[in-house]
Tab-separated table of C-alpha atoms in Angstrom:
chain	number	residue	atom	x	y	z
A	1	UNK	CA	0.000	0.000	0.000
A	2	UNK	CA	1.551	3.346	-0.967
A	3	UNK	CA	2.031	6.103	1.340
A	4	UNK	CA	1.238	9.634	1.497
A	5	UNK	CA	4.927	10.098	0.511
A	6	UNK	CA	5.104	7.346	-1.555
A	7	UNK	CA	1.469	10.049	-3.597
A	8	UNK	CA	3.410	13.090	-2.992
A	9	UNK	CA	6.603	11.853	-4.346
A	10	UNK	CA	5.277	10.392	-7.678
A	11	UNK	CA	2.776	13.668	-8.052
A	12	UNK	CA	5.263	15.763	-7.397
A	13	UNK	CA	3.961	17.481	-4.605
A	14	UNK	CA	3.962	17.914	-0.689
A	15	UNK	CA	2.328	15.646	1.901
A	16	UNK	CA	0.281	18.678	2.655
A	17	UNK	CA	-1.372	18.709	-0.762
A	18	UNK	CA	-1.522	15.002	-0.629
A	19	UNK	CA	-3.503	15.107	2.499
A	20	UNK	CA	-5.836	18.269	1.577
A	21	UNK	CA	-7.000	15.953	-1.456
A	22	UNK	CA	-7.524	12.979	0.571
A	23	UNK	CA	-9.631	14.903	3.383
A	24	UNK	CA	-11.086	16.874	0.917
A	25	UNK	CA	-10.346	20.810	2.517
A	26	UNK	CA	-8.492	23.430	0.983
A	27	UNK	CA	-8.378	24.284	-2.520
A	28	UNK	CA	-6.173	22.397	-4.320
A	29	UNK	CA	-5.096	23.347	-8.296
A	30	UNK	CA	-5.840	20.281	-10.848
């Protein structure tokens, strides 16, 4: 199972950004 690093890493982006996708808060480019 990947990790939130394992997301950020590949999407090129921060665990923060990872996480405001997953819990669905913030706004968050596409």
């Amino acid at each position: 199972m990947a990790t939130m690093l394992d997301v950020s890493i590949r999407a090129g982006v921060s665990k923060a950004t990872v996480s405001r996708v997953l819990n669905g808060t913030g706004q968050v480019k596409e």
